[in-house]
Amino acid sequence: MKIGIIGFAGSGKTTLFNALTGQDAPVGIGKNKINLGTIKVPDARLDRLAEIDQPQKTTYIELAFADVPGGRGTRSLDPQTLGRIREMDALVQVIRGFDNGGEPPEPSAECLSFEEELMLADMQVIEKRIERLRKDRSDPTQLGILERCADLLNQDQPLRELALSAEEKLSIAGFALLTLKPLLLVLSLPEDNSAPVVPEPLSRHATDRGLAVMPLCGPIEAEIAALGPDDQQAFLADLGLEEPAAARFIKAAFSLLNLITFFTHGEDECRAWSLRRGSTAVDAAGTIHSDLARGFIRVEVVRFEDFSRLGTEAKCRDSGVLRIEGKNYVIEDGDICHIRFNV
Ligand SMILES: Nc1nc2c(ncn2[C@@H]2O[C@H](COP(=O)(O)OP(=O)(O)OP(=O)(O)O)[C@@H](O)[C@H]2O)c(=O)[nH]1
Ligand SMILES: [Mg+2]
């Protein structure tokens, strides 16, 4: 899962990147370099599985972050930056809410003007394609979808607002449209002790768009991330925070992307996998390996709670909590899956 940290220059992207990954990438405007990092998603259920199985390897879900530098000025999204953003599965837009000695922060205006840039970029891609399709008439269905997209953008609405079926989404997936990507807003706050409040205009805009806003103070969170676990707890308690930014962020990202966790386990490896809510057993198999999806026969499913209580697969089988499901079974959060396949 690739998450792009985007926003205008100096909004606090690299600082957030450091807070999430625990890295020490240089902050300051104009460090025109992309920073890449991953975090493992802590998972108490996976820890419990590993405690029971004592596998050689325990593999957590990983989130990959790319801190994409913002250019200067208002038209900051050059083709190279846009190209990088297009590769991402989800976007986090950082909005400056702190004073930097220059222009006072205007979170809501900043949010809108960045959104405009993304919409403009989408419009350029769409218009070009529409023009071609009108000429060569090769794909009337796609043309229809893109015309609906263009109408919406002309009304200053991001494409996320458009009700597209899964099939329609697939038909235009190749364009990697930016305002179709799931988006989380992060408001970077002053380093004083004031409560983390999202100002009214920004929260109204976010509500209108159905977006969540996560307020945080980047430099403080980056400092916390750099501490060891014990010091971290003391520091957080001092600040009245329950969890570091990374943990809050992971929850927000899972809910934004509508993800659930399922598990596979054995003597070799205990592993957590992320999956879109509503996905089937074959989708889960495909997440693990394309061979498993291709040769899928059935899946044996045990709920994490049952396995944790009973301790072995044999006991789960004997007590009737191990189920055999077919390819259309909808995977639930916390399912432990053993996929039977034949290729
Ligand atoms: N008070 C406060 N200062 C911040 C916050 N986030 C970043 N800063 C400060 O703002 C300055 C710029 O932060 P960066 O994280 O480098 O900004 P950026 O968005 O990566 O900038 P570019 O890479 O040029 O696009 C640094 O001096 C940070 O310490 C925040 O949440 N609160
Ligand atoms: Mg930066």
Coordinates of C-alpha atoms and ligand atoms in Angstrom, one line a residue:
M1 CA 0.0 0.0 0.0
K2 CA 1.7 3.2 -1.2
I3 CA 0.6 6.4 0.6
G4 CA 1.7 9.8 -0.9
I5 CA 2.3 12.7 1.5
I6 CA 1.5 15.8 -0.6
G7 CA 0.8 19.5 -0.2
F8 CA 2.3 22.9 -0.8
A9 CA 6.0 23.7 0.0
G10 CA 6.6 24.2 3.7
S11 CA 3.3 22.8 4.9
G12 CA 5.0 20.1 7.0
K13 CA 5.2 17.0 4.8
T14 CA 8.7 15.9 5.6
T15 CA 8.1 16.6 9.3
L16 CA 5.0 14.3 9.1
F17 CA 7.0 11.7 7.2
N18 CA 9.6 11.7 10.0
A19 CA 6.9 11.4 12.6
L20 CA 5.4 8.4 10.8
T21 CA 8.5 6.5 9.9
G22 CA 10.9 7.5 12.7
Q23 CA 13.4 8.7 10.0
D24 CA 15.4 11.9 10.2
A25 CA 15.0 13.3 6.7
P26 CA 16.1 16.9 6.4
V27 CA 13.2 19.4 6.9
G28 CA 12.9 22.9 5.5
I29 CA 11.4 24.3 2.3
G30 CA 13.0 23.4 -1.0
K31 CA 14.6 20.1 -0.1
N32 CA 13.6 18.9 -3.5
K33 CA 14.0 15.2 -2.9
I34 CA 11.4 12.5 -2.6
N35 CA 11.7 10.6 0.8
L36 CA 10.6 6.9 0.9
G37 CA 9.9 4.9 4.1
T38 CA 7.8 2.1 5.4
I39 CA 6.2 1.3 8.7
K40 CA 5.1 -2.1 10.1
V41 CA 1.5 -2.0 11.3
P42 CA 1.6 -3.2 15.0
D43 CA -0.8 -6.1 15.5
A44 CA -1.5 -7.7 18.9
R45 CA -3.5 -10.5 17.2
L46 CA -0.5 -11.4 15.0
D47 CA 1.7 -11.3 18.1
R48 CA -0.6 -13.8 19.7
L49 CA -0.5 -16.1 16.7
A50 CA 3.3 -16.0 16.7
E51 CA 3.2 -16.8 20.5
I52 CA 1.2 -19.9 19.8
D53 CA 3.0 -21.1 16.6
Q54 CA 6.5 -20.0 17.3
P55 CA 7.2 -19.5 13.6
Q56 CA 10.5 -18.8 12.0
K57 CA 9.2 -15.5 10.8
T58 CA 6.5 -13.0 11.7
T59 CA 5.4 -10.6 9.0
Y60 CA 3.4 -7.5 9.7
I61 CA 1.4 -5.4 7.2
E62 CA 3.5 -2.6 5.8
L63 CA 2.5 0.8 4.7
A64 CA 4.9 2.6 2.3
F65 CA 5.1 6.4 2.4
A66 CA 6.4 8.7 -0.2
D67 CA 7.0 12.3 0.9
V68 CA 6.6 14.2 -2.4
P69 CA 8.2 17.7 -2.2
G70 CA 5.8 20.5 -3.0
G71 CA 7.2 23.1 -5.5
R72 CA 7.0 26.8 -4.8
G73 CA 4.2 29.3 -5.5
T74 CA 0.6 28.5 -6.2
R75 CA 1.1 26.5 -9.4
S76 CA 3.4 24.1 -7.7
L77 CA 2.5 20.8 -9.3
D78 CA 5.0 20.3 -12.1
P79 CA 4.6 17.2 -14.3
Q80 CA 7.3 15.3 -12.4
T81 CA 5.5 15.8 -9.1
L82 CA 2.1 14.9 -10.6
G83 CA 3.7 11.7 -12.0
R84 CA 4.8 10.7 -8.6
I85 CA 1.5 11.4 -7.0
R86 CA -0.3 9.3 -9.7
E87 CA 1.6 6.2 -8.6
M88 CA 0.1 6.3 -5.1
D89 CA -2.8 4.2 -3.7
A90 CA -3.9 6.9 -1.3
L91 CA -3.0 10.5 -0.6
V92 CA -2.4 12.5 2.6
Q93 CA -2.5 16.2 2.1
V94 CA -0.7 18.3 4.7
I95 CA -2.1 21.7 5.3
R96 CA -0.1 24.4 7.2
G97 CA -1.9 25.6 10.3
F98 CA 1.2 27.1 12.1
D99 CA 2.9 30.5 11.7
N100 CA 6.1 30.4 9.8
G101 CA 7.0 34.0 10.0
G102 CA 5.6 34.7 6.5
E103 CA 2.1 34.7 5.3
P104 CA -0.3 33.8 8.1
P105 CA -1.8 30.2 7.8
E106 CA -5.0 29.9 5.9
P107 CA -5.8 26.2 6.1
S108 CA -9.1 26.3 4.3
A109 CA -7.9 28.4 1.4
E110 CA -4.8 26.3 1.1
C111 CA -6.8 23.1 1.1
L112 CA -9.1 24.4 -1.7
S113 CA -6.3 25.7 -3.8
F114 CA -4.4 22.5 -3.7
E115 CA -7.6 20.6 -4.5
E116 CA -8.0 22.9 -7.5
E117 CA -4.6 22.0 -8.8
L118 CA -5.4 18.3 -8.6
M119 CA -8.7 18.9 -10.4
L120 CA -7.0 20.9 -13.1
A121 CA -4.5 18.1 -13.6
D122 CA -7.3 15.5 -13.9
M123 CA -9.2 17.8 -16.3
Q124 CA -6.2 18.0 -18.6
V125 CA -5.9 14.2 -18.8
I126 CA -9.6 13.8 -19.3
E127 CA -10.1 16.4 -22.0
K128 CA -7.2 15.0 -24.0
R129 CA -8.7 11.5 -23.9
I130 CA -12.3 12.7 -24.6
E131 CA -11.1 14.5 -27.7
R132 CA -9.5 11.3 -29.0
L133 CA -12.5 9.2 -28.2
R134 CA -14.8 11.6 -29.9
K135 CA -12.6 11.4 -33.0
D136 CA -12.0 7.7 -33.2
R137 CA -15.2 6.4 -31.5
S138 CA -13.3 3.5 -30.2
D139 CA -14.8 3.3 -26.7
P140 CA -18.2 4.9 -26.3
T141 CA -18.6 3.5 -22.7
Q142 CA -15.4 5.1 -21.6
L143 CA -16.3 8.3 -23.3
G144 CA -19.6 8.5 -21.4
I145 CA -17.8 8.0 -18.1
L146 CA -15.2 10.6 -18.9
E147 CA -17.8 13.1 -19.9
R148 CA -19.5 12.6 -16.5
C149 CA -16.1 13.2 -14.9
A150 CA -15.5 16.3 -16.9
D151 CA -19.0 17.7 -15.9
L152 CA -18.2 17.2 -12.3
L153 CA -14.8 18.8 -12.5
N154 CA -16.4 21.8 -14.3
Q155 CA -18.6 22.2 -11.2
D156 CA -15.5 22.3 -9.1
Q157 CA -16.1 18.9 -7.5
P158 CA -13.4 16.3 -7.1
L159 CA -14.0 13.0 -8.9
R160 CA -14.4 11.2 -5.5
E161 CA -17.9 12.6 -5.4
L162 CA -18.9 10.7 -8.5
A163 CA -20.9 7.5 -7.9
L164 CA -19.0 5.1 -10.2
S165 CA -19.6 1.3 -10.3
A166 CA -16.6 -1.0 -9.8
E167 CA -16.7 -1.7 -13.5
E168 CA -16.7 2.0 -14.4
K169 CA -13.8 2.6 -12.0
L170 CA -11.9 -0.2 -13.7
S171 CA -12.5 1.3 -17.1
I172 CA -10.7 4.5 -16.2
A173 CA -8.2 3.1 -13.7
G174 CA -5.4 3.5 -16.2
F175 CA -5.6 7.3 -16.1
A176 CA -4.6 7.3 -12.4
L177 CA -6.9 10.3 -11.8
L178 CA -5.7 12.2 -8.7
T179 CA -9.1 13.3 -7.3
L180 CA -10.4 9.8 -7.4
K181 CA -7.7 8.6 -4.9
P182 CA -8.7 8.2 -1.2
L183 CA -7.6 11.4 0.6
L184 CA -6.9 12.2 4.3
L185 CA -6.2 15.7 5.4
V186 CA -3.6 16.5 8.0
L187 CA -3.5 19.9 9.6
S188 CA -0.1 20.8 11.0
L189 CA -0.5 22.8 14.2
P190 CA 1.5 25.4 16.2
E191 CA 4.0 24.2 18.7
D192 CA 2.1 25.7 21.7
N193 CA 0.0 23.8 24.2
S194 CA -3.3 24.7 22.7
A195 CA -5.8 21.9 22.2
P196 CA -5.7 20.5 18.7
V197 CA -8.6 22.3 17.0
V198 CA -9.5 22.2 13.4
P199 CA -10.7 25.8 12.4
E200 CA -14.4 26.0 11.3
P201 CA -13.9 26.8 7.6
L202 CA -11.6 23.8 7.1
S203 CA -13.8 21.4 9.1
R204 CA -16.8 22.6 7.1
H205 CA -15.0 22.1 3.8
A206 CA -13.9 18.6 4.9
T207 CA -17.4 17.7 6.0
D208 CA -18.8 18.9 2.6
R209 CA -16.3 16.7 0.9
G210 CA -16.8 13.7 3.3
L211 CA -13.1 13.9 4.2
A212 CA -11.5 13.3 7.6
V213 CA -9.0 15.9 9.1
M214 CA -6.3 14.8 11.5
P215 CA -4.8 17.7 13.4
L216 CA -1.3 17.2 14.8
C217 CA 1.9 19.1 15.6
G218 CA 4.5 17.6 13.3
P219 CA 7.8 18.6 15.1
I220 CA 6.5 17.3 18.5
E221 CA 5.3 14.0 16.8
A222 CA 8.6 13.6 15.0
E223 CA 10.4 14.0 18.4
I224 CA 8.1 11.4 20.0
A225 CA 8.7 9.0 17.1
A226 CA 12.5 9.2 17.6
L227 CA 12.2 8.1 21.3
G228 CA 12.3 4.6 22.7
P229 CA 9.0 3.0 23.7
D230 CA 9.3 3.8 27.5
D231 CA 10.2 7.5 27.0
Q232 CA 7.5 7.6 24.3
Q233 CA 4.8 6.6 26.8
A234 CA 6.0 9.2 29.4
F235 CA 6.1 12.0 26.8
L236 CA 2.7 11.1 25.4
A237 CA 1.1 11.1 28.8
D238 CA 2.7 14.6 29.5
L239 CA 1.0 15.9 26.3
G240 CA -2.3 14.2 27.1
L241 CA -2.0 12.1 23.9
E242 CA -2.9 8.4 24.0
E243 CA -0.9 7.2 21.0
P244 CA 1.8 8.5 18.8
A245 CA 0.9 10.0 15.4
A246 CA 1.9 6.8 13.6
A247 CA -0.7 4.7 15.5
R248 CA -3.5 7.3 15.0
F249 CA -2.5 7.5 11.4
I250 CA -2.6 3.8 10.8
K251 CA -6.2 3.7 12.2
A252 CA -7.2 6.6 10.0
A253 CA -5.6 5.0 6.9
F254 CA -7.3 1.6 7.5
S255 CA -10.7 3.3 7.8
L256 CA -10.1 5.6 4.9
L257 CA -9.1 2.7 2.6
N258 CA -11.8 0.5 4.0
L259 CA -9.2 -2.2 4.9
I260 CA -9.5 -5.3 7.1
T261 CA -6.9 -7.7 8.3
F262 CA -6.7 -11.4 7.7
F263 CA -4.0 -13.9 8.8
T264 CA -2.1 -16.9 7.5
H265 CA 0.0 -19.0 9.8
G266 CA 2.2 -22.0 10.1
E267 CA 5.6 -23.1 11.4
D268 CA 7.4 -21.1 8.7
E269 CA 5.6 -17.8 8.9
C270 CA 2.7 -16.0 10.7
R271 CA 1.6 -13.2 8.6
A272 CA -1.0 -10.4 8.6
W273 CA -2.5 -9.2 5.3
S274 CA -4.6 -6.2 4.4
L275 CA -7.7 -6.6 2.2
R276 CA -10.5 -4.3 1.1
R277 CA -13.6 -4.9 3.1
G278 CA -16.1 -7.0 1.1
S279 CA -13.4 -8.9 -0.7
T280 CA -13.9 -12.7 -1.3
A281 CA -11.8 -15.7 -0.5
V282 CA -10.3 -15.7 -4.1
D283 CA -9.3 -12.0 -3.6
A284 CA -7.6 -13.0 -0.4
A285 CA -5.8 -15.8 -2.2
G286 CA -4.7 -13.4 -4.9
T287 CA -3.3 -11.1 -2.3
I288 CA -1.0 -13.9 -1.1
H289 CA 0.0 -15.1 -4.6
S290 CA -1.6 -15.2 -8.0
D291 CA -1.2 -19.0 -8.1
L292 CA -3.4 -19.3 -5.1
A293 CA -6.2 -17.4 -6.8
R294 CA -5.8 -19.3 -10.1
G295 CA -5.8 -22.7 -8.5
F296 CA -8.2 -21.9 -5.7
I297 CA -10.1 -24.9 -4.4
R298 CA -11.4 -23.8 -1.0
V299 CA -10.5 -22.0 2.1
E300 CA -10.5 -23.2 5.7
V301 CA -11.4 -20.4 8.1
V302 CA -11.0 -20.0 11.8
R303 CA -11.9 -16.8 13.7
F304 CA -8.8 -15.4 15.5
E305 CA -10.6 -15.5 18.8
D306 CA -11.4 -19.2 18.5
F307 CA -7.8 -20.1 17.5
S308 CA -6.4 -18.0 20.3
R309 CA -8.7 -19.7 22.8
L310 CA -8.1 -23.3 21.6
G311 CA -4.5 -23.1 20.5
T312 CA -4.3 -25.7 17.7
E313 CA -6.0 -26.2 14.4
A314 CA -6.9 -29.8 15.4
K315 CA -8.8 -28.5 18.4
C316 CA -10.6 -26.0 16.2
R317 CA -11.6 -28.8 13.9
D318 CA -12.8 -31.0 16.7
S319 CA -14.9 -28.2 18.3
G320 CA -16.4 -27.3 14.9
V321 CA -15.2 -23.8 14.7
L322 CA -13.1 -24.5 11.6
R323 CA -15.2 -23.8 8.6
I324 CA -14.8 -24.7 4.9
E325 CA -15.8 -22.0 2.6
G326 CA -15.9 -21.5 -1.2
K327 CA -14.5 -18.8 -3.5
N328 CA -17.3 -16.4 -3.0
Y329 CA -17.0 -16.4 0.8
V330 CA -16.6 -12.8 2.0
I331 CA -13.5 -12.5 4.3
E332 CA -14.1 -10.9 7.7
D333 CA -11.6 -8.9 9.7
G334 CA -9.7 -11.4 12.0
D335 CA -10.2 -14.5 9.8
I336 CA -7.3 -16.9 9.9
C337 CA -7.2 -18.5 6.4
H338 CA -5.7 -21.6 5.0
I339 CA -6.2 -21.7 1.3
R340 CA -6.3 -25.0 -0.5
F341 CA -5.2 -24.8 -4.1
N342 CA -4.0 -26.7 -7.1
V343 CA -2.0 -25.4 -10.0
Ligands
LIG1 N1 4.7 24.4 14.4 C1 4.8 23.5 13.5 N2 5.8 23.6 12.6 C2 6.0 22.7 11.7 C3 5.0 21.6 11.5 N3 5.3 20.8 10.5 C4 6.5 21.4 10.0 N4 6.8 22.5 10.7 C5 8.0 23.4 10.4 O1 7.9 23.9 9.1 C6 9.1 23.9 8.4 C7 9.0 23.2 7.1 O2 8.6 21.8 7.4 P1 8.8 20.6 6.3 O3 8.3 19.4 7.0 O4 10.2 20.6 5.9 O5 7.9 21.1 5.1 P2 7.6 20.4 3.7 O6 6.2 20.4 3.5 O7 8.3 19.1 3.7 O8 8.3 21.4 2.7 P3 8.9 21.1 1.2 O9 9.7 19.8 1.3 O10 9.7 22.2 0.8 O11 7.7 20.9 0.3 C8 10.1 23.2 9.3 O12 10.8 24.3 10.0 C9 9.3 22.5 10.4 O13 9.9 22.4 11.6 C10 3.9 21.6 12.5 O14 3.0 20.7 12.5 N5 3.9 22.5 13.4
MG2 MG 9.9 18.3 2.5

